[in-house]
């Protein structure tokens, strides 16, 4: 899928070096449910996620790469992966999916996250989703602002629902529904 400036397609094993470039950064994983990864852990995680391509059953997931055409991959294999998108089928009977996004900090501030997330929501509605949710750490002001720019509404705050780095953390749940 192409947007104005990006190419969004399934994550591949060959994307591991680009993915490692942001998974090794504390500022990236601060709001994600995993720790900073070394190269081996990032490679294993990328290989696992590259195999996530089916939303046939509840819990099924699809991992998509956000590529910047013209920016060479760190591995030399095509366009640079500057982030990734995730779709998780929560409940097929209810047409409910959850989404998430990550953009490498070196590429933030240029509206790539908004462009990619807009395409992600369009894709989800295009495959029949009725309800799309995003779980956002309450300290992640940039993702909260993005959800609001995407037309997602804050529906709930889960208080102290995760224990990370020696403290309890809260999560906002944003949602958007198919209209009409």
PDB file of C-alpha atoms in Angstrom:
ATOM      1  CA  UNK A   1       0.000   0.000   0.000  1.00  0.00           C
ATOM      2  CA  UNK A   2       1.367   3.406  -0.939  1.00  0.00           C
ATOM      3  CA  UNK A   3       0.653   6.694   0.755  1.00  0.00           C
ATOM      4  CA  UNK A   4       1.885  10.079  -0.393  1.00  0.00           C
ATOM      5  CA  UNK A   5       5.440   9.409   0.801  1.00  0.00           C
ATOM      6  CA  UNK A   6       5.508   5.911   2.276  1.00  0.00           C
ATOM      7  CA  UNK A   7       5.260   2.276   1.278  1.00  0.00           C
ATOM      8  CA  UNK A   8       3.488   0.010   3.764  1.00  0.00           C
ATOM      9  CA  UNK A   9       3.851  -3.718   3.254  1.00  0.00           C
ATOM     10  CA  UNK A  10       4.382  -6.905   5.286  1.00  0.00           C
ATOM     11  CA  UNK A  11       7.413  -6.938   7.558  1.00  0.00           C
ATOM     12  CA  UNK A  12      10.156  -9.266   6.262  1.00  0.00           C
ATOM     13  CA  UNK A  13      13.072 -11.092   7.859  1.00  0.00           C
ATOM     14  CA  UNK A  14      15.408  -8.914   5.778  1.00  0.00           C
ATOM     15  CA  UNK A  15      14.095  -5.837   7.651  1.00  0.00           C
ATOM     16  CA  UNK A  16      15.812  -6.919  10.878  1.00  0.00           C
ATOM     17  CA  UNK A  17      18.692  -4.430  10.739  1.00  0.00           C
ATOM     18  CA  UNK A  18      16.365  -1.467  10.213  1.00  0.00           C
ATOM     19  CA  UNK A  19      14.062  -2.668  13.002  1.00  0.00           C
ATOM     20  CA  UNK A  20      17.028  -3.147  15.345  1.00  0.00           C
ATOM     21  CA  UNK A  21      17.976   0.493  14.737  1.00  0.00           C
ATOM     22  CA  UNK A  22      14.911   1.590  16.708  1.00  0.00           C
ATOM     23  CA  UNK A  23      14.285  -1.418  18.991  1.00  0.00           C
ATOM     24  CA  UNK A  24      17.673  -0.815  20.651  1.00  0.00           C
ATOM     25  CA  UNK A  25      16.664   2.696  21.717  1.00  0.00           C
ATOM     26  CA  UNK A  26      15.335   3.344  25.236  1.00  0.00           C
ATOM     27  CA  UNK A  27      13.305   6.336  23.993  1.00  0.00           C
ATOM     28  CA  UNK A  28      11.428   4.031  21.595  1.00  0.00           C
ATOM     29  CA  UNK A  29      10.656   1.163  23.960  1.00  0.00           C
ATOM     30  CA  UNK A  30       9.707   3.483  26.840  1.00  0.00           C
ATOM     31  CA  UNK A  31       6.035   3.090  25.865  1.00  0.00           C
ATOM     32  CA  UNK A  32       6.153  -0.446  24.459  1.00  0.00           C
ATOM     33  CA  UNK A  33       5.608  -3.768  26.234  1.00  0.00           C
ATOM     34  CA  UNK A  34       9.170  -4.991  25.747  1.00  0.00           C
ATOM     35  CA  UNK A  35      12.646  -3.921  26.852  1.00  0.00           C
ATOM     36  CA  UNK A  36      15.492  -2.537  24.769  1.00  0.00           C
ATOM     37  CA  UNK A  37      16.614  -5.352  22.501  1.00  0.00           C
ATOM     38  CA  UNK A  38      20.089  -6.387  21.491  1.00  0.00           C
ATOM     39  CA  UNK A  39      20.724  -7.386  17.868  1.00  0.00           C
ATOM     40  CA  UNK A  40      19.964 -11.111  18.412  1.00  0.00           C
ATOM     41  CA  UNK A  41      16.701 -10.435  20.279  1.00  0.00           C
ATOM     42  CA  UNK A  42      15.630  -7.877  17.688  1.00  0.00           C
ATOM     43  CA  UNK A  43      16.356 -10.335  14.858  1.00  0.00           C
ATOM     44  CA  UNK A  44      14.306 -13.052  16.582  1.00  0.00           C
ATOM     45  CA  UNK A  45      11.441 -10.620  17.219  1.00  0.00           C
ATOM     46  CA  UNK A  46      11.497  -9.389  13.620  1.00  0.00           C
ATOM     47  CA  UNK A  47      11.430 -12.975  12.329  1.00  0.00           C
ATOM     48  CA  UNK A  48       8.483 -13.772  14.600  1.00  0.00           C
ATOM     49  CA  UNK A  49       6.572 -10.683  13.518  1.00  0.00           C
ATOM     50  CA  UNK A  50       7.400 -11.229   9.838  1.00  0.00           C
ATOM     51  CA  UNK A  51       5.418 -14.451  10.130  1.00  0.00           C
ATOM     52  CA  UNK A  52       2.369 -12.574  11.440  1.00  0.00           C
ATOM     53  CA  UNK A  53       0.252 -12.190   8.334  1.00  0.00           C
ATOM     54  CA  UNK A  54      -3.186 -13.620   9.116  1.00  0.00           C
ATOM     55  CA  UNK A  55      -6.221 -12.152  10.862  1.00  0.00           C
ATOM     56  CA  UNK A  56      -8.345 -15.285  10.428  1.00  0.00           C
ATOM     57  CA  UNK A  57      -8.873 -16.012  14.134  1.00  0.00           C
ATOM     58  CA  UNK A  58      -9.202 -14.026  17.345  1.00  0.00           C
ATOM     59  CA  UNK A  59      -5.710 -13.024  18.426  1.00  0.00           C
ATOM     60  CA  UNK A  60      -4.344 -13.167  14.873  1.00  0.00           C
ATOM     61  CA  UNK A  61      -1.932 -10.388  13.995  1.00  0.00           C
ATOM     62  CA  UNK A  62      -0.373  -8.687  11.001  1.00  0.00           C
ATOM     63  CA  UNK A  63       2.935  -6.807  11.212  1.00  0.00           C
ATOM     64  CA  UNK A  64       3.552  -4.168   8.555  1.00  0.00           C
ATOM     65  CA  UNK A  65       6.729  -2.277   7.718  1.00  0.00           C
ATOM     66  CA  UNK A  66       6.664   1.474   7.125  1.00  0.00           C
ATOM     67  CA  UNK A  67       9.193   2.075   4.342  1.00  0.00           C
ATOM     68  CA  UNK A  68      10.593   5.373   3.118  1.00  0.00           C
ATOM     69  CA  UNK A  69      11.219   5.020  -0.622  1.00  0.00           C
ATOM     70  CA  UNK A  70      14.568   6.421  -1.681  1.00  0.00           C
ATOM     71  CA  UNK A  71      16.097   6.024   1.788  1.00  0.00           C
ATOM     72  CA  UNK A  72      18.389   2.967   1.596  1.00  0.00           C
ATOM     73  CA  UNK A  73      17.926   0.142   4.073  1.00  0.00           C
ATOM     74  CA  UNK A  74      20.718  -0.325   6.600  1.00  0.00           C
ATOM     75  CA  UNK A  75      21.124  -3.864   5.243  1.00  0.00           C
ATOM     76  CA  UNK A  76      21.229  -2.656   1.643  1.00  0.00           C
ATOM     77  CA  UNK A  77      18.062  -4.645   0.836  1.00  0.00           C
ATOM     78  CA  UNK A  78      15.655  -2.080  -0.598  1.00  0.00           C
ATOM     79  CA  UNK A  79      13.987   0.886   1.077  1.00  0.00           C
ATOM     80  CA  UNK A  80      14.600   1.791   4.727  1.00  0.00           C
ATOM     81  CA  UNK A  81      12.095   0.589   7.310  1.00  0.00           C
ATOM     82  CA  UNK A  82      11.469   3.658   9.488  1.00  0.00           C
ATOM     83  CA  UNK A  83       8.810   2.038  11.656  1.00  0.00           C
ATOM     84  CA  UNK A  84       6.167  -0.611  11.870  1.00  0.00           C
ATOM     85  CA  UNK A  85       2.435  -1.020  12.278  1.00  0.00           C
ATOM     86  CA  UNK A  86       0.484  -3.783  13.975  1.00  0.00           C
ATOM     87  CA  UNK A  87      -3.086  -5.005  13.570  1.00  0.00           C
ATOM     88  CA  UNK A  88      -4.478  -7.526  16.069  1.00  0.00           C
ATOM     89  CA  UNK A  89      -7.876  -9.146  15.584  1.00  0.00           C
ATOM     90  CA  UNK A  90      -9.441  -8.910  19.040  1.00  0.00           C
ATOM     91  CA  UNK A  91     -12.823 -10.419  18.305  1.00  0.00           C
ATOM     92  CA  UNK A  92     -13.814 -11.470  14.794  1.00  0.00           C
ATOM     93  CA  UNK A  93     -17.512 -11.739  15.690  1.00  0.00           C
ATOM     94  CA  UNK A  94     -17.469  -8.083  16.732  1.00  0.00           C
ATOM     95  CA  UNK A  95     -15.206  -6.873  13.887  1.00  0.00           C
ATOM     96  CA  UNK A  96     -12.894  -5.357  16.532  1.00  0.00           C
ATOM     97  CA  UNK A  97      -9.178  -4.824  15.901  1.00  0.00           C
ATOM     98  CA  UNK A  98      -6.417  -3.158  17.889  1.00  0.00           C
ATOM     99  CA  UNK A  99      -3.648  -1.199  16.221  1.00  0.00           C
ATOM    100  CA  UNK A 100      -0.231   0.110  17.149  1.00  0.00           C
ATOM    101  CA  UNK A 101       2.610   2.029  15.555  1.00  0.00           C
ATOM    102  CA  UNK A 102       6.291   2.782  16.049  1.00  0.00           C
ATOM    103  CA  UNK A 103       8.376   5.299  14.084  1.00  0.00           C
ATOM    104  CA  UNK A 104      12.161   5.610  14.475  1.00  0.00           C
ATOM    105  CA  UNK A 105      12.908   8.910  16.304  1.00  0.00           C
ATOM    106  CA  UNK A 106      15.218  10.045  13.489  1.00  0.00           C
ATOM    107  CA  UNK A 107      12.126  10.174  11.262  1.00  0.00           C
ATOM    108  CA  UNK A 108       9.680  11.734  13.732  1.00  0.00           C
ATOM    109  CA  UNK A 109       8.413  15.282  13.383  1.00  0.00           C
ATOM    110  CA  UNK A 110       7.677  14.917   9.661  1.00  0.00           C
ATOM    111  CA  UNK A 111       4.112  13.545   9.987  1.00  0.00           C
ATOM    112  CA  UNK A 112       5.170  10.046   8.892  1.00  0.00           C
ATOM    113  CA  UNK A 113       3.342   8.541  11.892  1.00  0.00           C
ATOM    114  CA  UNK A 114       0.129  10.326  10.952  1.00  0.00           C
ATOM    115  CA  UNK A 115       0.454   9.301   7.305  1.00  0.00           C
ATOM    116  CA  UNK A 116       1.111   5.668   8.202  1.00  0.00           C
ATOM    117  CA  UNK A 117      -1.572   5.494  10.916  1.00  0.00           C
ATOM    118  CA  UNK A 118      -4.169   7.064   8.608  1.00  0.00           C
ATOM    119  CA  UNK A 119      -3.425   4.371   6.025  1.00  0.00           C
ATOM    120  CA  UNK A 120      -3.576   1.746   8.785  1.00  0.00           C
ATOM    121  CA  UNK A 121      -7.078   2.826   9.851  1.00  0.00           C
ATOM    122  CA  UNK A 122      -8.228   2.899   6.212  1.00  0.00           C
ATOM    123  CA  UNK A 123      -6.858  -0.620   5.746  1.00  0.00           C
ATOM    124  CA  UNK A 124      -8.643  -1.862   8.874  1.00  0.00           C
ATOM    125  CA  UNK A 125     -11.977  -0.388   7.807  1.00  0.00           C
ATOM    126  CA  UNK A 126     -11.370  -1.704   4.284  1.00  0.00           C
ATOM    127  CA  UNK A 127     -11.070  -5.282   5.550  1.00  0.00           C
ATOM    128  CA  UNK A 128     -14.297  -4.989   7.517  1.00  0.00           C
ATOM    129  CA  UNK A 129     -13.377  -3.673  10.953  1.00  0.00           C
ATOM    130  CA  UNK A 130     -16.215  -1.948  12.773  1.00  0.00           C
ATOM    131  CA  UNK A 131     -14.209  -0.843  15.826  1.00  0.00           C
ATOM    132  CA  UNK A 132     -10.497   0.014  16.034  1.00  0.00           C
ATOM    133  CA  UNK A 133      -8.753   0.608  19.347  1.00  0.00           C
ATOM    134  CA  UNK A 134      -5.294   1.755  20.376  1.00  0.00           C
ATOM    135  CA  UNK A 135      -3.797   1.309  23.849  1.00  0.00           C
ATOM    136  CA  UNK A 136      -1.543   4.242  24.736  1.00  0.00           C
ATOM    137  CA  UNK A 137       0.609   4.791  27.824  1.00  0.00           C
ATOM    138  CA  UNK A 138      -0.728   7.898  29.577  1.00  0.00           C
ATOM    139  CA  UNK A 139       2.767   9.427  29.498  1.00  0.00           C
ATOM    140  CA  UNK A 140       2.998   9.087  25.696  1.00  0.00           C
ATOM    141  CA  UNK A 141       1.733  12.533  24.700  1.00  0.00           C
ATOM    142  CA  UNK A 142       2.755  12.151  21.046  1.00  0.00           C
ATOM    143  CA  UNK A 143       0.695   8.990  20.502  1.00  0.00           C
ATOM    144  CA  UNK A 144      -2.251  10.490  22.389  1.00  0.00           C
ATOM    145  CA  UNK A 145      -2.126  13.547  20.120  1.00  0.00           C
ATOM    146  CA  UNK A 146      -1.887  11.291  17.061  1.00  0.00           C
ATOM    147  CA  UNK A 147      -4.953   9.309  18.144  1.00  0.00           C
ATOM    148  CA  UNK A 148      -6.894  12.548  18.490  1.00  0.00           C
ATOM    149  CA  UNK A 149      -5.727  13.824  15.076  1.00  0.00           C
ATOM    150  CA  UNK A 150      -6.906  10.511  13.600  1.00  0.00           C
ATOM    151  CA  UNK A 151     -10.391  11.110  15.009  1.00  0.00           C
ATOM    152  CA  UNK A 152     -10.062   8.490  17.723  1.00  0.00           C
ATOM    153  CA  UNK A 153     -11.828   9.209  21.001  1.00  0.00           C
ATOM    154  CA  UNK A 154     -10.520   8.562  24.492  1.00  0.00           C
ATOM    155  CA  UNK A 155     -12.926   5.953  25.848  1.00  0.00           C
ATOM    156  CA  UNK A 156     -11.257   4.693  29.007  1.00  0.00           C
ATOM    157  CA  UNK A 157      -8.259   4.880  31.263  1.00  0.00           C
ATOM    158  CA  UNK A 158      -7.066   1.641  32.796  1.00  0.00           C
ATOM    159  CA  UNK A 159      -5.439   2.617  36.078  1.00  0.00           C
ATOM    160  CA  UNK A 160      -2.265   0.815  37.117  1.00  0.00           C
ATOM    161  CA  UNK A 161      -2.819  -1.984  34.606  1.00  0.00           C
ATOM    162  CA  UNK A 162       0.896  -2.650  33.988  1.00  0.00           C
ATOM    163  CA  UNK A 163       3.936  -2.861  36.213  1.00  0.00           C
ATOM    164  CA  UNK A 164       7.034  -1.632  34.375  1.00  0.00           C
ATOM    165  CA  UNK A 165      10.410  -0.376  35.530  1.00  0.00           C
ATOM    166  CA  UNK A 166       9.446  -0.554  39.186  1.00  0.00           C
ATOM    167  CA  UNK A 167       6.197   1.385  38.912  1.00  0.00           C
ATOM    168  CA  UNK A 168       2.545   0.964  38.036  1.00  0.00           C
ATOM    169  CA  UNK A 169       1.509   2.543  34.735  1.00  0.00           C
ATOM    170  CA  UNK A 170      -1.841   3.654  33.338  1.00  0.00           C
ATOM    171  CA  UNK A 171      -3.155   3.063  29.817  1.00  0.00           C
ATOM    172  CA  UNK A 172      -5.576   5.168  27.769  1.00  0.00           C
ATOM    173  CA  UNK A 173      -7.866   3.321  25.361  1.00  0.00           C
ATOM    174  CA  UNK A 174      -8.663   5.276  22.213  1.00  0.00           C
ATOM    175  CA  UNK A 175     -11.255   4.071  19.717  1.00  0.00           C
ATOM    176  CA  UNK A 176     -12.865   4.893  16.416  1.00  0.00           C
ATOM    177  CA  UNK A 177     -15.872   3.184  14.875  1.00  0.00           C
ATOM    178  CA  UNK A 178     -17.036   2.786  11.325  1.00  0.00           C
ATOM    179  CA  UNK A 179     -19.572   5.482  10.589  1.00  0.00           C
ATOM    180  CA  UNK A 180     -22.695   4.875   8.551  1.00  0.00           C
TER     181      UNK A 180
END
